[in-house]
CSV table of C-alpha atoms and ligand atoms in Angstrom, one decimal:
chain,number,residue,atom,x,y,z
A,9,MET,CA,0.0,0.0,0.2
A,10,LYS,CA,1.2,3.4,-0.6
A,11,ILE,CA,0.5,6.0,2.0
A,12,HIS,CA,0.4,9.4,1.2
A,13,PHE,CA,1.1,12.4,3.2
A,14,LEU,CA,-1.2,15.1,2.4
A,15,GLY,CA,-1.2,17.7,5.8
A,16,THR,CA,2.0,17.0,8.2
A,17,CYS,CA,0.9,19.6,10.8
A,18,ALA,CA,-0.7,19.5,14.0
A,19,GLY,CA,-3.4,22.3,14.5
A,20,THR,CA,-1.6,25.1,14.6
A,21,GLU,CA,-1.8,28.4,12.7
A,22,PRO,CA,-0.8,28.7,8.6
A,23,MET,CA,2.5,27.3,8.6
A,24,PRO,CA,5.0,27.9,5.4
A,25,GLY,CA,4.3,24.2,3.1
A,26,ARG,CA,2.7,22.5,5.9
A,27,LYS,CA,-1.2,21.8,5.6
A,28,HIS,CA,-3.2,20.3,8.5
A,29,ALA,CA,-3.8,16.5,9.7
A,30,SER,CA,-4.3,14.3,6.2
A,31,ILE,CA,-3.5,10.8,5.0
A,32,ALA,CA,-4.9,9.1,2.1
A,33,VAL,CA,-4.4,4.7,1.6
A,34,GLU,CA,-3.4,3.8,-1.5
A,35,SER,CA,-4.8,0.1,-2.8
A,36,GLY,CA,-4.8,-1.1,-6.6
A,37,LYS,CA,-7.8,1.2,-7.3
A,38,ASN,CA,-8.7,2.4,-4.2
A,39,ILE,CA,-8.0,5.0,-1.6
A,40,TYR,CA,-9.3,5.1,1.6
A,41,TRP,CA,-8.9,9.0,3.4
A,42,PHE,CA,-7.7,8.9,6.9
A,43,ASP,CA,-8.7,12.9,8.5
A,44,ALA,CA,-9.5,15.7,6.1
A,45,GLY,CA,-7.6,18.9,7.7
A,46,GLU,CA,-8.1,22.2,5.3
A,47,GLY,CA,-6.7,21.6,1.9
A,48,CYS,CA,-6.0,18.0,1.4
A,49,SER,CA,-7.5,17.2,-1.4
A,50,TYR,CA,-6.3,20.5,-3.1
A,51,THR,CA,-3.2,19.0,-2.1
A,52,ALA,CA,-4.3,14.8,-3.2
A,53,HIS,CA,-5.2,16.4,-6.7
A,54,LEU,CA,-1.8,18.5,-7.8
A,55,LEU,CA,-0.2,15.6,-6.9
A,56,GLY,CA,-1.8,14.1,-9.1
A,57,ILE,CA,-4.0,11.4,-6.6
A,58,ASP,CA,-7.6,10.3,-8.9
A,59,LEU,CA,-10.4,11.7,-6.0
A,60,LEU,CA,-12.6,9.9,-8.4
A,61,LYS,CA,-11.0,6.7,-6.2
A,62,VAL,CA,-12.2,7.4,-2.7
A,63,ASN,CA,-13.8,4.6,-1.4
A,64,LYS,CA,-13.7,5.6,2.6
A,65,VAL,CA,-13.9,8.8,5.0
A,66,VAL,CA,-11.9,8.6,7.7
A,67,ILE,CA,-12.5,10.9,10.7
A,68,SER,CA,-10.0,10.1,13.8
A,69,HIS,CA,-12.1,13.3,15.7
A,70,THR,CA,-13.9,16.4,14.7
A,71,HIS,CA,-11.2,19.4,15.8
A,72,MET,CA,-10.8,21.9,12.9
A,73,ASP,CA,-7.5,20.6,12.0
A,74,HIS,CA,-8.7,17.2,10.7
A,75,VAL,CA,-12.2,18.3,9.5
A,76,GLY,CA,-11.0,21.4,8.2
A,77,GLY,CA,-10.9,20.0,4.7
A,78,LEU,CA,-13.7,17.6,4.6
A,79,GLY,CA,-17.0,19.8,3.2
A,80,ASN,CA,-14.3,20.7,0.4
A,81,LEU,CA,-12.7,16.5,-0.4
A,82,LEU,CA,-16.5,16.5,-1.0
A,83,TRP,CA,-17.2,19.2,-3.1
A,84,ASN,CA,-14.7,18.4,-5.1
A,85,ILE,CA,-15.0,14.7,-5.6
A,86,ARG,CA,-18.8,16.6,-7.3
A,87,LYS,CA,-16.9,18.6,-9.5
A,88,LEU,CA,-14.1,16.4,-11.3
A,89,VAL,CA,-17.5,14.0,-11.3
A,90,ILE,CA,-19.4,16.9,-13.3
A,91,MET,CA,-15.9,17.6,-15.4
A,92,ARG,CA,-15.7,14.1,-16.5
A,93,LYS,CA,-18.5,12.9,-16.5
A,94,GLN,CA,-17.7,9.7,-14.5
A,95,LEU,CA,-19.2,8.6,-11.6
A,96,PRO,CA,-16.8,7.5,-8.3
A,97,LEU,CA,-15.6,4.8,-8.8
A,98,HIS,CA,-16.7,2.9,-6.4
A,99,GLY,CA,-19.7,4.2,-7.0
A,100,GLY,CA,-20.7,6.2,-4.0
A,101,ILE,CA,-18.7,7.8,-0.8
A,102,GLU,CA,-18.4,6.7,2.6
A,103,VAL,CA,-17.4,8.3,6.1
A,104,TYR,CA,-17.3,7.6,9.4
A,105,LEU,CA,-17.5,9.9,11.5
A,106,PRO,CA,-16.8,10.5,15.3
A,107,ASN,CA,-19.3,12.7,15.9
A,108,MET,CA,-22.7,13.9,14.2
A,109,GLU,CA,-23.0,17.2,15.2
A,110,THR,CA,-20.5,17.8,12.5
A,111,TRP,CA,-21.6,16.2,9.8
A,112,GLU,CA,-24.8,18.0,10.0
A,113,GLY,CA,-23.0,21.5,9.8
A,114,VAL,CA,-20.6,20.6,6.7
A,115,MET,CA,-24.0,19.5,4.4
A,116,LEU,CA,-26.0,22.9,5.8
A,117,ILE,CA,-22.6,24.4,4.1
A,118,LEU,CA,-22.5,22.2,1.4
A,119,LYS,CA,-26.3,22.2,0.5
A,120,ASN,CA,-26.2,26.0,0.5
A,121,THR,CA,-23.5,25.5,-2.7
A,122,GLU,CA,-24.5,25.4,-6.3
A,123,GLY,CA,-27.0,23.0,-7.5
A,124,GLY,CA,-27.7,22.4,-3.6
A,125,PHE,CA,-25.1,19.4,-3.7
A,126,LYS,CA,-27.6,17.5,-5.3
A,127,THR,CA,-25.1,13.8,-6.6
A,128,ASP,CA,-25.5,11.0,-8.8
A,129,TYR,CA,-24.3,8.8,-5.7
A,130,PRO,CA,-24.7,7.9,-2.3
A,131,ILE,CA,-22.8,10.0,0.4
A,132,ASN,CA,-23.3,7.4,3.4
A,133,VAL,CA,-22.1,8.8,6.6
A,134,MET,CA,-21.7,6.1,9.7
A,135,PRO,CA,-20.6,7.1,13.9
A,136,VAL,CA,-17.7,5.6,14.1
A,137,GLU,CA,-17.5,3.3,17.6
A,138,GLU,CA,-15.3,1.0,19.0
A,139,GLY,CA,-13.9,-1.9,16.9
A,140,VAL,CA,-14.2,-2.6,13.7
A,141,LEU,CA,-15.5,-0.6,11.1
A,142,PHE,CA,-15.3,-1.8,8.2
A,143,ASP,CA,-13.6,-4.9,5.7
A,144,ASP,CA,-14.2,-4.8,2.1
A,145,GLY,CA,-11.8,-7.5,1.7
A,146,ILE,CA,-8.9,-4.4,0.6
A,147,MET,CA,-8.3,-3.2,3.4
A,148,ARG,CA,-10.0,-4.0,7.6
A,149,VAL,CA,-10.1,-0.8,10.0
A,150,THR,CA,-10.6,-1.3,13.6
A,151,ALA,CA,-11.7,1.3,16.3
A,152,PHE,CA,-9.6,1.4,18.7
A,153,PRO,CA,-11.0,4.7,21.6
A,154,ASN,CA,-8.6,7.5,22.6
A,155,SER,CA,-8.2,10.3,25.0
A,156,HIS,CA,-7.2,13.1,23.6
A,157,LEU,CA,-10.8,13.8,24.3
A,158,ALA,CA,-12.2,14.1,27.7
A,159,CYS,CA,-14.1,11.1,27.2
A,160,LEU,CA,-12.5,7.8,27.3
A,161,ASN,CA,-14.6,6.0,29.5
A,162,SER,CA,-17.4,7.2,28.1
A,163,PRO,CA,-20.7,5.7,26.1
A,164,LYS,CA,-19.6,7.9,23.6
A,165,CYS,CA,-15.8,8.5,22.7
A,166,LEU,CA,-15.5,11.0,20.4
A,167,SER,CA,-11.6,10.7,19.5
A,168,PHE,CA,-10.3,7.3,18.3
A,169,SER,CA,-7.0,5.6,17.1
A,170,TYR,CA,-7.1,3.5,13.9
A,171,LEU,CA,-5.6,0.3,12.6
A,172,ILE,CA,-5.3,-1.1,9.5
A,173,GLU,CA,-4.3,-3.7,7.6
A,174,CYS,CA,-3.9,-4.3,4.6
A,175,GLU,CA,-1.6,-5.9,1.8
A,176,GLY,CA,-0.8,-8.6,5.3
A,177,LYS,CA,1.1,-5.2,6.7
A,178,ARG,CA,-0.4,-3.5,10.4
A,179,LEU,CA,-0.4,0.5,9.5
A,180,VAL,CA,-1.1,2.5,12.9
A,181,TYR,CA,-2.9,5.5,12.9
A,182,SER,CA,-3.1,7.2,16.3
A,183,GLY,CA,-4.8,10.1,15.4
A,184,ASP,CA,-4.5,12.1,18.2
A,185,VAL,CA,-3.5,10.8,21.9
A,186,GLY,CA,-4.3,12.1,25.6
A,187,LYS,CA,-1.1,9.7,25.9
A,188,TYR,CA,0.9,7.4,24.1
A,189,GLU,CA,0.3,4.9,26.1
A,190,ASP,CA,-3.7,4.4,24.4
A,191,LEU,CA,-1.4,2.5,21.9
A,192,ASP,CA,-1.0,0.4,24.2
A,193,ALA,CA,-4.8,-1.5,23.0
A,194,VAL,CA,-4.2,-1.4,19.1
A,195,PHE,CA,-1.0,-2.9,18.9
A,196,GLU,CA,1.9,-4.9,20.5
A,197,GLU,CA,4.1,-5.1,16.7
A,198,CYS,CA,3.3,-3.5,13.6
A,199,ASP,CA,4.7,-2.2,10.4
A,200,GLY,CA,3.8,1.3,10.3
A,201,LEU,CA,3.0,3.8,12.7
A,202,ILE,CA,1.5,6.9,12.2
A,203,ILE,CA,2.1,8.8,15.1
A,204,GLU,CA,1.6,12.6,16.3
A,205,THR,CA,4.0,14.6,17.1
A,206,GLY,CA,1.2,17.2,18.7
A,207,HIS,CA,1.2,17.1,21.8
A,208,PHE,CA,4.4,14.7,22.7
A,209,GLY,CA,8.1,15.8,21.8
A,210,ILE,CA,10.4,13.3,19.7
A,211,ASN,CA,11.4,12.2,23.8
A,212,THR,CA,8.5,10.9,24.5
A,213,ALA,CA,7.8,9.4,21.3
A,214,TYR,CA,11.3,7.2,21.4
A,215,GLU,CA,11.0,6.1,25.4
A,216,TYR,CA,7.1,4.6,23.6
A,217,TRP,CA,8.7,3.5,20.2
A,218,LYS,CA,11.8,1.2,22.9
A,219,THR,CA,9.0,-0.5,24.0
A,220,LYS,CA,7.0,-1.3,21.1
A,221,LYS,CA,8.1,-3.7,17.6
A,222,ILE,CA,7.9,-1.4,15.2
A,223,ASP,CA,8.9,-1.0,11.9
A,224,ARG,CA,8.6,1.9,10.7
A,225,LEU,CA,7.6,5.3,12.0
A,226,PHE,CA,6.0,8.0,10.3
A,227,PHE,CA,6.5,12.0,12.6
A,228,SER,CA,3.5,13.8,11.0
A,229,HIS,CA,0.3,16.4,13.1
A,230,ASN,CA,3.8,18.1,13.6
A,231,GLY,CA,4.1,20.5,16.3
A,232,ARG,CA,6.2,23.2,17.5
A,233,GLU,CA,9.5,20.8,18.5
A,234,ILE,CA,9.4,19.9,15.0
A,235,LEU,CA,8.1,23.2,12.9
A,236,ASN,CA,10.4,25.3,15.1
A,237,TYR,CA,13.4,23.1,14.8
A,238,PRO,CA,13.6,21.6,11.4
A,239,GLU,CA,17.0,20.5,11.5
A,240,GLU,CA,17.9,19.6,15.1
A,241,SER,CA,14.4,17.6,14.9
A,242,GLN,CA,15.8,15.8,12.0
A,243,GLU,CA,19.3,15.2,13.9
A,244,LYS,CA,17.5,13.7,17.1
A,245,VAL,CA,15.0,11.7,15.1
A,246,LYS,CA,18.9,9.9,13.2
A,247,LYS,CA,20.7,9.7,16.4
A,248,TYR,CA,17.7,7.6,18.1
A,249,PHE,CA,15.5,5.9,15.8
A,250,GLY,CA,18.4,5.5,13.5
A,251,ASP,CA,16.6,4.9,9.5
A,252,LYS,CA,13.4,3.5,11.3
A,253,ALA,CA,11.8,6.8,11.8
A,254,ILE,CA,10.9,10.0,9.4
A,255,ILE,CA,10.1,13.0,10.3
A,256,CYS,CA,7.4,13.4,7.3
A,257,GLU,CA,6.0,16.0,5.0
A,258,ASP,CA,4.1,17.5,2.7
A,259,GLY,CA,3.1,15.6,-0.4
A,260,MET,CA,5.3,12.8,0.1
A,261,SER,CA,4.4,9.2,-0.2
A,262,VAL,CA,5.7,6.2,0.8
A,263,THR,CA,5.5,2.4,0.3
A,264,LEU,CA,4.7,0.2,3.3
B,316,LIG,ZN1,-5.1,17.6,16.1
């Protein structure tokens, strides 16, 4: 599978060269979207990623740095359908959202755009709940509640990390976490971990990494340490992790 890093910045004010959190995972003719920060579909389209291959959109939690580009992603898909006179490759789009109130807001905005946002294909939204979100024979995604929002032990948690199983690999997407130990529930070992550094620094990530078997580590949702001290951070990552970890940049694609 290919992982496209569309936005690698934490929820900061605008930063040069980095937009808010979003990745796309591509397997064959399928694209699965994880989080939809500002401008994610713009970045993807200009990278040559075909938005009509988008199959499912999965959101970790509904903070603006993770959903700011959701409406625009759906709008751009509809625009390409009209321009190319082609339906989305998989017949429709499924959106998995931890907080359905946000969906009402997104759809309200879209309905007040041109054409009332009528589409010839379904856009189905589903709430995220703990457990397997979907298994479509190509990818299985399992949702794990985390403590980023103060609702971990309440019946309705609104923030999730995801285990993505695809092409025989195990990829973990942290989303935003309250502490890295939230991820203990997700894995002991994995082929790749996309880890947020918006709330914790490289040292904390290193202490956690030492306790797990993680083949490759991808720093994303990057916070002040990496944003303010990019060169020092690169050196530190190399010293601690060797070639096992990279600080991801917008527009970067890796194969797992
Ligand atoms: Zn965030």
